[in-house]
C-alpha positions as a Python dict, from the first residue, in 0.01 Angstrom:
ca = {
    (1, 'X'): (0, 0, 0),
    (2, 'X'): (99, 308, -200),
    (3, 'X'): (463, 361, -300),
    (4, 'X'): (602, 700, -194),
    (5, 'X'): (968, 692, -304),
    (6, 'X'): (1189, 430, -466),
    (7, 'X'): (1550, 509, -375),
    (8, 'X'): (1685, 228, -591),
    (9, 'X'): (1950, -14, -464),
    (10, 'X'): (2160, 128, -182),
    (11, 'X'): (2440, 7, 42),
    (12, 'X'): (2345, -20, 409),
    (13, 'X'): (2374, 319, 577),
    (14, 'X'): (2570, 190, 876),
    (15, 'X'): (2792, -59, 693),
    (16, 'X'): (3123, 128, 697),
    (17, 'X'): (3400, -66, 532),
    (18, 'X'): (3765, -103, 431),
    (19, 'X'): (3899, -86, 72),
    (20, 'X'): (3940, -463, 50),
    (21, 'X'): (3564, -496, 113),
    (22, 'X'): (3454, -266, -171),
    (23, 'X'): (3418, -542, -429),
    (24, 'X'): (3194, -757, -210),
    (25, 'X'): (2974, -473, -76),
    (26, 'X'): (2607, -565, -78),
    (27, 'X'): (2330, -333, -194),
    (28, 'X'): (1959, -363, -123),
    (29, 'X'): (1644, -206, -266),
    (30, 'X'): (1501, 77, -57),
    (31, 'X'): (1135, 171, -105),
    (32, 'X'): (901, 373, 114),
    (33, 'X'): (528, 294, 125),
    (34, 'X'): (208, 428, 285),
    (35, 'X'): (-72, 201, 410),
    (36, 'X'): (-416, 359, 370),
    (37, 'X'): (-567, 110, 617),
    (38, 'X'): (-346, 161, 925),
    (39, 'X'): (-174, 488, 815),
    (40, 'X'): (171, 337, 857),
    (41, 'X'): (461, 482, 658),
    (42, 'X'): (727, 215, 625),
    (43, 'X'): (1020, 71, 434),
    (44, 'X'): (913, -261, 287),
    (45, 'X'): (1259, -398, 206),
    (46, 'X'): (1382, -581, 515),
    (47, 'X'): (1744, -667, 592),
    (48, 'X'): (1845, -930, 848),
    (49, 'X'): (1872, -749, 1184),
    (50, 'X'): (2200, -927, 1263),
    (51, 'X'): (2353, -771, 952),
    (52, 'X'): (2235, -426, 1061),
    (53, 'X'): (2299, -422, 1433),
    (54, 'X'): (2541, -689, 1558),
    (55, 'X'): (2841, -467, 1476),
    (56, 'X'): (2738, -104, 1509),
    (57, 'X'): (2923, 225, 1470),
    (58, 'X'): (2688, 474, 1636),
    (59, 'X'): (2797, 571, 1988),
    (60, 'X'): (2538, 804, 2140),
    (61, 'X'): (2768, 928, 2415),
    (62, 'X'): (3000, 1083, 2156),
    (63, 'X'): (2742, 1360, 2109),
    (64, 'X'): (2723, 1614, 2392),
    (65, 'X'): (2371, 1720, 2292),
    (66, 'X'): (2249, 1364, 2342),
    (67, 'X'): (2427, 1324, 2675),
    (68, 'X'): (2256, 1635, 2809),
    (69, 'X'): (1922, 1532, 2663),
    (70, 'X'): (1921, 1193, 2833),
    (71, 'X'): (2015, 1337, 3172),
    (72, 'X'): (1699, 1550, 3154),
    (73, 'X'): (1501, 1256, 3019),
    (74, 'X'): (1599, 1031, 3312),
    (75, 'X'): (1505, 1299, 3562),
    (76, 'X'): (1164, 1356, 3405),
    (77, 'X'): (1048, 996, 3373),
    (78, 'X'): (1173, 909, 3721),
    (79, 'X'): (990, 1197, 3888),
    (80, 'X'): (669, 1131, 3694),
    (81, 'X'): (637, 755, 3714),
    (82, 'X'): (881, 581, 3947),
    (83, 'X'): (957, 514, 4312),
    (84, 'X'): (1331, 473, 4250),
    (85, 'X'): (1421, 250, 4544),
    (86, 'X'): (1157, -6, 4442),
    (87, 'X'): (1163, 27, 4063),
    (88, 'X'): (1291, -177, 3772),
    (89, 'X'): (1356, -13, 3435),
    (90, 'X'): (1441, -193, 3110),
    (91, 'X'): (1585, -9, 2812),
    (92, 'X'): (1615, -194, 2483),
    (93, 'X'): (1845, -56, 2218),
    (94, 'X'): (2047, 89, 2505),
    (95, 'X'): (2355, 161, 2290),
    (96, 'X'): (2651, 268, 2507),
    (97, 'X'): (2443, 345, 2817),
    (98, 'X'): (2383, 713, 2746),
    (99, 'X'): (2045, 687, 2927),
    (100, 'X'): (2119, 392, 3156),
    (101, 'X'): (2382, 588, 3349),
    (102, 'X'): (2151, 884, 3423),
    (103, 'X'): (1875, 641, 3525),
    (104, 'X'): (2114, 475, 3770),
    (105, 'X'): (2208, 823, 3895),
    (106, 'X'): (1840, 871, 3985),
    (107, 'X'): (1878, 589, 4236),
    (108, 'X'): (1667, 335, 4048),
    (109, 'X'): (1704, -6, 4209),
    (110, 'X'): (1734, -220, 3896),
    (111, 'X'): (1852, -82, 3562),
    (112, 'X'): (1867, -329, 3271),
    (113, 'X'): (1995, -254, 2922),
    (114, 'X'): (1932, -477, 2622),
    (115, 'X'): (2126, -434, 2296),
    (116, 'X'): (2262, -674, 2030),
    (117, 'X'): (2572, -467, 1938),
    (118, 'X'): (2851, -645, 2125),
    (119, 'X'): (3116, -389, 2034),
    (120, 'X'): (2907, -111, 2188),
    (121, 'X'): (2769, -269, 2506),
    (122, 'X'): (3113, -394, 2606),
    (123, 'X'): (3207, -28, 2660),
    (124, 'X'): (2952, -4, 2945),
    (125, 'X'): (3142, -52, 3269),
    (126, 'X'): (2900, 42, 3547),
    (127, 'X'): (2823, -205, 3827),
    (128, 'X'): (2479, -46, 3875),
    (129, 'X'): (2372, -157, 3526),
    (130, 'X'): (2282, -507, 3406),
    (131, 'X'): (2343, -570, 3036),
    (132, 'X'): (2173, -828, 2816),
    (133, 'X'): (2368, -853, 2489),
    (134, 'X'): (2082, -960, 2266),
    (135, 'X'): (1785, -840, 2066),
    (136, 'X'): (1485, -757, 2284),
    (137, 'X'): (1208, -1007, 2210),
    (138, 'X'): (953, -1225, 2387),
    (139, 'X'): (1212, -1479, 2502),
    (140, 'X'): (1439, -1210, 2647),
    (141, 'X'): (1139, -1051, 2820),
    (142, 'X'): (1059, -1384, 2985),
    (143, 'X'): (1421, -1417, 3100),
    (144, 'X'): (1407, -1070, 3256),
    (145, 'X'): (1079, -1151, 3432),
    (146, 'X'): (1225, -1475, 3570),
    (147, 'X'): (1540, -1304, 3699),
    (148, 'X'): (1414, -961, 3811),
    (149, 'X'): (1035, -961, 3802),
    (150, 'X'): (826, -735, 3584),
    (151, 'X'): (939, -383, 3499),
    (152, 'X'): (781, -60, 3614),
    (153, 'X'): (903, 108, 3298),
    (154, 'X'): (1036, 13, 2957),
    (155, 'X'): (1220, 275, 2756),
    (156, 'X'): (1341, 273, 2396),
    (157, 'X'): (1493, 566, 2212),
    (158, 'X'): (1547, 592, 1838),
    (159, 'X'): (1503, 216, 1812),
    (160, 'X'): (1129, 138, 1805),
    (161, 'X'): (1126, 235, 1437),
    (162, 'X'): (1410, -8, 1361),
    (163, 'X'): (1238, -335, 1447),
    (164, 'X'): (1132, -583, 1182),
    (165, 'X'): (928, -795, 1425),
    (166, 'X'): (748, -498, 1577),
    (167, 'X'): (455, -723, 1669),
    (168, 'X'): (667, -960, 1877),
    (169, 'X'): (856, -676, 2046),
    (170, 'X'): (531, -498, 2135),
    (171, 'X'): (398, -820, 2288),
    (172, 'X'): (723, -845, 2485),
    (173, 'X'): (678, -489, 2615),
    (174, 'X'): (319, -559, 2713),
    (175, 'X'): (424, -874, 2897),
    (176, 'X'): (728, -741, 3081),
    (177, 'X'): (545, -436, 3220),
    (178, 'X'): (352, -438, 3546),
    (179, 'X'): (-17, -348, 3507),
    (180, 'X'): (41, 21, 3582),
    (181, 'X'): (376, 28, 3404),
    (182, 'X'): (470, 277, 3133),
    (183, 'X'): (644, 233, 2801),
    (184, 'X'): (826, 554, 2707),
    (185, 'X'): (996, 587, 2372),
    (186, 'X'): (1135, 854, 2147),
    (187, 'X'): (1129, 824, 1772),
    (188, 'X'): (1172, 1060, 1481),
    (189, 'X'): (836, 1222, 1414),
    (190, 'X'): (671, 1175, 1076),
    (191, 'X'): (544, 1534, 1080),
    (192, 'X'): (900, 1669, 1089),
    (193, 'X'): (1005, 1436, 809),
    (194, 'X'): (719, 1559, 592),
    (195, 'X'): (731, 1929, 679),
    (196, 'X'): (1112, 1963, 670),
    (197, 'X'): (1160, 1717, 381),
    (198, 'X'): (1390, 1503, 593),
    (199, 'X'): (1433, 1227, 340),
    (200, 'X'): (1776, 1163, 494),
    (201, 'X'): (1601, 980, 778),
    (202, 'X'): (1494, 709, 534),
    (203, 'X'): (1728, 409, 525),
    (204, 'X'): (1716, 36, 586),
    (205, 'X'): (1756, 60, 965),
    (206, 'X'): (1451, 287, 989),
    (207, 'X'): (1160, 66, 893),
    (208, 'X'): (879, 281, 1034),
    (209, 'X'): (805, 655, 1025),
    (210, 'X'): (546, 706, 1292),
    (211, 'X'): (253, 939, 1325),
    (212, 'X'): (26, 941, 1629),
    (213, 'X'): (-252, 813, 1403),
    (214, 'X'): (-50, 506, 1301),
    (215, 'X'): (76, 435, 1652),
    (216, 'X'): (-274, 459, 1799),
    (217, 'X'): (-388, 188, 1557),
    (218, 'X'): (-78, -19, 1631),
    (219, 'X'): (-99, -20, 2012),
    (220, 'X'): (-475, -84, 2011),
    (221, 'X'): (-397, -433, 1878),
    (222, 'X'): (-211, -508, 2203),
    (223, 'X'): (-458, -350, 2448),
    (224, 'X'): (-230, -52, 2493),
    (225, 'X'): (-278, 320, 2438),
    (226, 'X'): (-88, 647, 2417),
    (227, 'X'): (-176, 877, 2705),
    (228, 'X'): (78, 1156, 2655),
    (229, 'X'): (317, 1296, 2395),
    (230, 'X'): (603, 1543, 2408),
    (231, 'X'): (781, 1698, 2108),
    (232, 'X'): (1160, 1704, 2148),
    (233, 'X'): (1423, 1870, 1933),
    (234, 'X'): (1669, 1578, 1920),
    (235, 'X'): (1753, 1458, 1567),
    (236, 'X'): (1582, 1763, 1417),
    (237, 'X'): (1242, 1671, 1549),
    (238, 'X'): (1136, 1367, 1751),
    (239, 'X'): (832, 1277, 1956),
    (240, 'X'): (832, 1118, 2299),
    (241, 'X'): (536, 885, 2344),
    (242, 'X'): (404, 761, 2677),
    (243, 'X'): (214, 433, 2650),
    (244, 'X'): (19, 232, 2907),
    (245, 'X'): (-190, -81, 2919),
    (246, 'X'): (-562, -36, 2886),
    (247, 'X'): (-711, -55, 3233),
    (248, 'X'): (-406, 101, 3400),
    (249, 'X'): (-427, 409, 3619),
    (250, 'X'): (-290, 620, 3333),
    (251, 'X'): (-574, 536, 3094),
    (252, 'X'): (-803, 803, 3242),
    (253, 'X'): (-542, 1080, 3214),
    (254, 'X'): (-501, 1126, 2838),
    (255, 'X'): (-330, 1461, 2794),
    (256, 'X'): (-464, 1753, 2587),
    (257, 'X'): (-144, 1723, 2382),
    (258, 'X'): (-255, 1383, 2251),
    (259, 'X'): (-595, 1518, 2149),
    (260, 'X'): (-439, 1824, 1984),
    (261, 'X'): (-178, 1621, 1795),
    (262, 'X'): (-439, 1385, 1657),
    (263, 'X'): (-646, 1678, 1534),
    (264, 'X'): (-338, 1837, 1373),
    (265, 'X'): (-241, 1515, 1194),
    (266, 'X'): (-591, 1480, 1051),
    (267, 'X'): (-578, 1843, 938),
    (268, 'X'): (-238, 1778, 777),
    (269, 'X'): (-386, 1470, 608),
    (270, 'X'): (-132, 1217, 731),
    (271, 'X'): (-403, 960, 664),
    (272, 'X'): (-411, 1033, 289),
    (273, 'X'): (-180, 911, 14),
    (274, 'X'): (-178, 1248, -165),
    (275, 'X'): (23, 1398, 121),
    (276, 'X'): (309, 1160, 55),
    (277, 'X'): (300, 1212, -321),
    (278, 'X'): (367, 1583, -260),
    (279, 'X'): (649, 1492, -21),
    (280, 'X'): (818, 1278, -286),
    (281, 'X'): (794, 1557, -541),
    (282, 'X'): (943, 1813, -302),
    (283, 'X'): (1229, 1577, -209),
    (284, 'X'): (1324, 1546, -576),
    (285, 'X'): (1347, 1925, -595),
    (286, 'X'): (1583, 1935, -293),
    (287, 'X'): (1804, 1674, -454),
    (288, 'X'): (1834, 1880, -773),
    (289, 'X'): (1905, 2198, -577),
    (290, 'X'): (2186, 2038, -374),
    (291, 'X'): (2352, 1887, -680),
    (292, 'X'): (2330, 2218, -866),
    (293, 'X'): (2511, 2391, -579),
    (294, 'X'): (2784, 2127, -552),
    (295, 'X'): (2836, 2131, -929),
    (296, 'X'): (2865, 2511, -925),
    (297, 'X'): (3120, 2514, -641),
    (298, 'X'): (3337, 2240, -791),
    (299, 'X'): (3334, 2421, -1125),
    (300, 'X'): (3487, 2716, -940),
    (301, 'X'): (3762, 2490, -806),
    (302, 'X'): (3635, 2475, -449),
    (303, 'X'): (3715, 2184, -219),
    (304, 'X'): (3430, 2030, -20),
    (305, 'X'): (3434, 1782, 269),
    (306, 'X'): (3136, 1616, 432),
    (307, 'X'): (3081, 1640, 807),
    (308, 'X'): (2899, 1362, 988),
    (309, 'X'): (2937, 1010, 846),
    (310, 'X'): (2595, 903, 966),
    (311, 'X'): (2315, 696, 820),
    (312, 'X'): (2148, 1022, 724),
    (313, 'X'): (2459, 1124, 531),
    (314, 'X'): (2465, 800, 339),
    (315, 'X'): (2105, 837, 229),
    (316, 'X'): (2176, 1183, 89),
    (317, 'X'): (2502, 1071, -72),
    (318, 'X'): (2357, 764, -242),
    (319, 'X'): (2019, 910, -337),
    (320, 'X'): (2171, 1227, -483),
    (321, 'X'): (2461, 1050, -653),
    (322, 'X'): (2735, 1237, -467),
    (323, 'X'): (3070, 1085, -555),
    (324, 'X'): (3436, 1191, -563),
    (325, 'X'): (3356, 1452, -828),
    (326, 'X'): (3167, 1651, -564),
    (327, 'X'): (3314, 1558, -227),
    (328, 'X'): (3676, 1505, -125),
    (329, 'X'): (3640, 1314, 203),
    (330, 'X'): (3425, 1278, 516),
    (331, 'X'): (3479, 1400, 872),
    (332, 'X'): (3337, 1234, 1179),
    (333, 'X'): (3392, 1268, 1554),
    (334, 'X'): (3337, 900, 1638),
    (335, 'X'): (3677, 726, 1677),
    (336, 'X'): (3530, 391, 1568),
    (337, 'X'): (3467, 523, 1216),
    (338, 'X'): (3803, 685, 1152),
    (339, 'X'): (4001, 528, 869),
    (340, 'X'): (3697, 344, 736),
    (341, 'X'): (3501, 436, 424),
    (342, 'X'): (3138, 530, 378),
    (343, 'X'): (2899, 278, 222),
    (344, 'X'): (2827, 307, -147),
    (345, 'X'): (3034, 613, -239),
    (346, 'X'): (3345, 506, -40),
    (347, 'X'): (3460, 838, 104),
    (348, 'X'): (3743, 804, 354),
    (349, 'X'): (3645, 912, 705),
    (350, 'X'): (3893, 1146, 873),
    (351, 'X'): (3906, 1323, 1211),
    (352, 'X'): (3793, 1682, 1256),
    (353, 'X'): (4156, 1786, 1310),
    (354, 'X'): (4209, 1784, 931),
    (355, 'X'): (4030, 2119, 901),
    (356, 'X'): (4283, 2281, 1131),
    (357, 'X'): (4563, 2231, 879),
    (358, 'X'): (4628, 2354, 526),
    (359, 'X'): (4505, 2281, 275),
    (360, 'X'): (4170, 2270, 446),
    (361, 'X'): (3840, 2239, 258),
    (362, 'X'): (3668, 2557, 142),
    (363, 'X'): (3328, 2417, 238),
    (364, 'X'): (3188, 2162, 480),
    (365, 'X'): (2869, 1988, 373),
    (366, 'X'): (2699, 1933, 708),
    (367, 'X'): (2523, 1599, 683),
    (368, 'X'): (2472, 1603, 1062),
    (369, 'X'): (2277, 1926, 1017),
    (370, 'X'): (2049, 1858, 1314),
    (371, 'X'): (2359, 1912, 1535),
    (372, 'X'): (2470, 2224, 1350),
    (373, 'X'): (2512, 2434, 1663),
    (374, 'X'): (2739, 2181, 1830),
    (375, 'X'): (2940, 2134, 1510),
    (376, 'X'): (2981, 2508, 1463),
    (377, 'X'): (3130, 2539, 1811),
    (378, 'X'): (3376, 2261, 1735),
    (379, 'X'): (3476, 2433, 1409),
    (380, 'X'): (3526, 2785, 1547),
    (381, 'X'): (3877, 2824, 1406),
    (382, 'X'): (3776, 2686, 1068),
    (383, 'X'): (3489, 2931, 1039),
    (384, 'X'): (3693, 3223, 1167),
    (385, 'X'): (3948, 3143, 897),
    (386, 'X'): (3689, 3178, 622),
    (387, 'X'): (3554, 2824, 598),
    (388, 'X'): (3187, 2793, 507),
    (389, 'X'): (2914, 2541, 585),
    (390, 'X'): (2653, 2401, 348),
    (391, 'X'): (2330, 2274, 501),
    (392, 'X'): (2131, 2029, 283),
    (393, 'X'): (1801, 2045, 473),
    (394, 'X'): (1532, 2164, 536),
    (395, 'X'): (1647, 2381, 247),
    (396, 'X'): (1979, 2384, 66),
    (397, 'X'): (2178, 2685, 179),
    (398, 'X'): (2524, 2815, 254),
    (399, 'X'): (2520, 2932, 613),
    (400, 'X'): (2587, 3302, 648),
    (401, 'X'): (2883, 3424, 844),
    (402, 'X'): (2900, 3503, 1131),
    (403, 'X'): (2558, 3371, 1228),
    (404, 'X'): (2185, 3340, 1193),
    (405, 'X'): (1885, 3213, 1384),
    (406, 'X'): (1742, 2877, 1281),
    (407, 'X'): (1418, 2717, 1383),
    (408, 'X'): (1596, 2470, 1613),
    (409, 'X'): (1752, 2751, 1815),
    (410, 'X'): (1998, 3035, 1797),
    (411, 'X'): (2319, 2928, 1627),
    (412, 'X'): (2622, 3151, 1593),
    (413, 'X'): (2878, 3050, 1336),
    (414, 'X'): (3196, 3207, 1467),
}
């Protein structure tokens, strides 16, 4: 194993807290490694999953972009792989049902969601959906088989990279699927992390940073294979993988996209340690550039608030050493976070309404930069009144007013 980046000791990215908890806040080492044997890029410092996920603050349905995305997702996988009236679908890491609802809308007979976060799954109130409030594992898979039979599809979105016992969960997937069943999952794509220097995706919840090369090696151990891939724009660059058992009817229909992606990854040398050494060096440059900008603006007496109290924000904040000298407070649209404080740096989280009143911050540092377009629409009055937005990645920049085109689509800041 080759070390890529050592972030030092960091508070857990999703562990929002109250002032009385500051003194007892735990920190953990965070180090990213590359394996030259299996090509896996992974965090080696593991935290008990119950600490990370039993009480969770990320509600997917709070983000309109995600709601729309999962409606399209449900339509696609149903039309490609399922006979709705006779199908069973299991989603693990189902969060607040942002995909389960659209799957039920497709008329799927049995829709099962599995998630350990009690505070989140209790918000799902849909009689068409069965909820298992637990971690998905081999025991839970057996319980599902006993109660409902095997599944025609298993889905998992932005969760397959979070699992410490990835071996046991993959065995559970293999077991719970019918022979011609499909495992479909979305996960942040390693290529986007490397090419766009998205070091903010690296935190304790995200144990794995997948390439097709690494996943091919992984699934081969369980007599499974990837037969299709689809790039998606969610979270600033994810990949949707379609996996089947070897011997299934899908095995003979490997898409040209899989072949092309493998060739591209070999050309980009995702199987070589030198690639990740360059990534680490470039990340250090971005850190210095962001801190230089913040230092310059504060020296001019400017006020700055963060927008998006996410795990990604907390990686940037803690890695760069952003404290109250640089940032005044945080803004987030999730009601569950309001009034709490961010891990590590302890910025108070306030509602977006604070920017509608004076004195409002001169700048917003957009930690949720992958949702910049949606945020800009929500902040129309702020921007029209002269407020400015700082984007930390892929490069550090102050967004021009009134607009510009970005790689993820046309965004108008008005």
